[in-house]
Amino acid sequence: MSKQVPQVDALFLHESSGDYVAVVNRDDERVFRAKLELKETNAGPRPGKFRVKRGTSEEPRSPDQFVEIARRANRIRISQQTSKAAREELQAMLDAYQLDAKVVRTCRFCASSGHYSPITSDTAVDTGDEYICPDCAKEELERQLSFQGNMTREAQDRLEDLLLEVQDLERITNLLKGQLDPDLTKFDEISANVEDVENIRVDSLSLHPGIQNLLEPRFEELLPVQSLAVQNGLLDGEDQLVVSATATGKTLVGEMTGIDRVLNGEGKMLFLVPLVALANQKHEDFEDEYGDLVDVTIRVGASRVRDDGHAFDPSADVIVGTYEGVDHALRTGRDLGDIGTVVIDEVHTLKEQDRGHRLDGLIARLKHYCETRASQRTDYGGAQWVYLSATVGNPSSLAESLEANLVEYEERPVPLERHVTFADGKEKPDIENKLVKREYDTKSSQGYRGQTIIFTNSRRRCHEISRQLEYSSAPYHAGLDYGRRKKVERMFADQDLAAVVTTAALAAGVDFPASQVIFDTLAMGIEWLSVQEFHQMLGRAGRPDYHDRGRVYVLVEPDTAYHNSMEMTEDEVAFKLLKGEMENVQTLYDESSAVEETLANITVAGTEAKRLGDRMIGEIPTKHALGKLLEYGFIDGLEPTDLGRVVTSHFLAPDEAFKILDGVRKDDHPFEIVAELELHGEEE
C-alpha cells in the first residue's frame, strides 16, 4: 500500500477471532484488509497497532494512518455480528475523532474472508443458525449439491432461484432429502381455460333416431369440441383432425358420426388405437353404449381368438382395433367389408420412431382399400376420416397433410399444478407413498377421492412400487392378462384403488379418472420421454366433474440415466420437458422402415404401390426401397414373393427377417432364434 492515504468509499469494521478487522473499499472493490488493535488510554480507546494483510503476512502501519483512512471514508460501518462490548469500544474510539459510524447487519461468511457485505431483510438468507448474504448462500448450496453428484446447471439454477425467493437455505436443502414442501416443489400452474364456443343442442342434430335417442337423455348440449366439429362439417362427411386436451370429449366426435353412418347404411365404423389395452377398453365401452344398436367386434392382432375368448368378426358393424391388428388384416388380404368411418385415435403416434411409419403406411393402405371398395358400388360414398389427438405441435400442417379440416380446442377443464422435487432412487418410493396417501385422503368438492397414476419405465418397477405403497394400489401394464387389467380398471373406477402404477400402457388414453400423476422416472424403457409424450401423460391428471384441480409430480434423480445409450441425465431432461415446446408430428423414414412400408404397400396394392407411397405423410424413398426389396428377394416385379409375404405379415424389418433365416438354416431351436431377436432389439 502506498504511504499516501487514498480516498475510500467505505471502511468496514468487524470482530474476527477476538481481533478487529478493517476492510477498506473503493468503487465497491476491496482496496485492502487490515488488523486493528485498540489500546486503552486515559482518554479512552485509541488505535494501538495497525497491520495490513499481504497474503499470509502482515505489514505494520502507523495507527495514525488508520485514523486518516477513517477520516477520508465516505461512510463507516460496524458489523452487527460484532459483540456488543466490541461495538461499544469501536464506537467510543470513533467518537473521539468525531467520526460517525452506523451499525449494519452483515454476512459473517463474507466478513471472515475480508469482504464487506451488508444484508437486509430483503436479501438475508436464513441458514438456521444465522443470516448470510445471497452469494454466500448460493456457495453453501453448491457445496451441498456437490454431494448429490453432477447436477446440471439448469437444475442448480432452479434451486438457486428458489433460494433467493424463500431466503431459507434449510428449506431448499431439505428438497434434496426428499421432503415435500408444496410451495417449493411447485414449478408452475396451468390455469383452467374455457374457450367461448356456442354449444349445439343435441336435439337439433338430426342424427339417426337410434343414436339421437341414445344421446338426448344423456346430454342437453354437446361439449365445445364436439360443437366445433359439427360446425366444421362432421355430420356432412368432412374429414377432420380434432386436437383437444384429454377429457374434453373428443372421442364422442368420432363415435357420433361413425354410429350415425352405420345406422344409415353408409358403411361400418373402424375405431383404431395404438395399444391392446386401450382397444380392450374401447371395445367394452362400445358394447355397453351401442351394443343394442350395432354389432361390435375387436381386432388386436393376427389371432382369430383373443385371450378373453372373443372372436374377430369382420362382418360386424363396428370394428375396434389396434393399428397393427387392422394392418395385419390388410397385409394378409382379409375382407373388412364396406367402411364408412375410420377414426384414428392418438394420431400423433405418427411421429414415433418405431411405430410412426407403420401408422403412416396403414392410413395410406386403408384409404386405398376404402376407395377401391367405394369404386365398386354406386350407392356408397366412401369413408369419412376422423383423426384424434390431445397433443400436436403442428396441427395446421398435419391437417393439411391428412387432407382434413382442423378442429382445435385449447381448453384445460381444470387447473393443473406441476411440481418438481429431487430424490434418489431409494427416496422415491417414500415420496410416492406420501403423495398417494395425501391425495387419497383428500376429497374434491364433487365428493371424489384423489387417485394417482404413477408412470415408471419398466413392468418390473411397476410391481416394485405397487408393493411399497401403503394404500391400495395395483400394477397395470401390457404384460397382465385381460381379466386382471379389467379388474384393475373397475377397482379404480369404483375408487377402491388409491393408485395404479403403469408404463406407457396408460399414456395413450386408457380411461382412469386420476387427480394426480407422478413420474417415477422420465424414461419409458431405455429412452427419455419426448415433450409430446410427457404432456400426454401429465394430461391424465384432473378430470372435469371429478376434481377441482390436477397435480403432477416429477421426481428427478440428479446425474442419472437408466441406460448407457441415454445421452442426457434425468435433471437435464426434466427441465427440457417442462419448458419445451410440443414437437411437430412428422414421420421420418430410414432404409429399414422404407423397405417395410413399401413391401406392405406392394402386398396390398400391387402396381398402385407408388401412389400409396406418394400420399403418405413422410417422404418415403420408394425407388431405393424397391431396389432393396428386389435385392433381398422379397418381391418379384411388383408382386411379393412367398418370403416377402411372410416378412410383411409378421411386421418384420429386413435385418430381423435375415436373422430368422440364418437361425433356420443353422437348425437353431426356435427359442434361440427368439432370444437372438430380443437381444438384437435391445441393442437397437
Short mmCIF file of C-alpha atoms in Angstrom, two decimals, residues 302 492 512 533:
data_model
loop_
_atom_site.label_atom_id
_atom_site.label_comp_id
_atom_site.label_asym_id
_atom_site.label_seq_id
_atom_site.Cartn_x
_atom_site.Cartn_y
_atom_site.Cartn_z
CA ALA A 302 -53.20 -61.95 -36.11
CA PHE A 492 -60.01 -47.73 -9.93
CA PHE A 512 -58.55 -43.69 -15.44
CA GLU A 533 -45.34 -38.00 -24.54
#
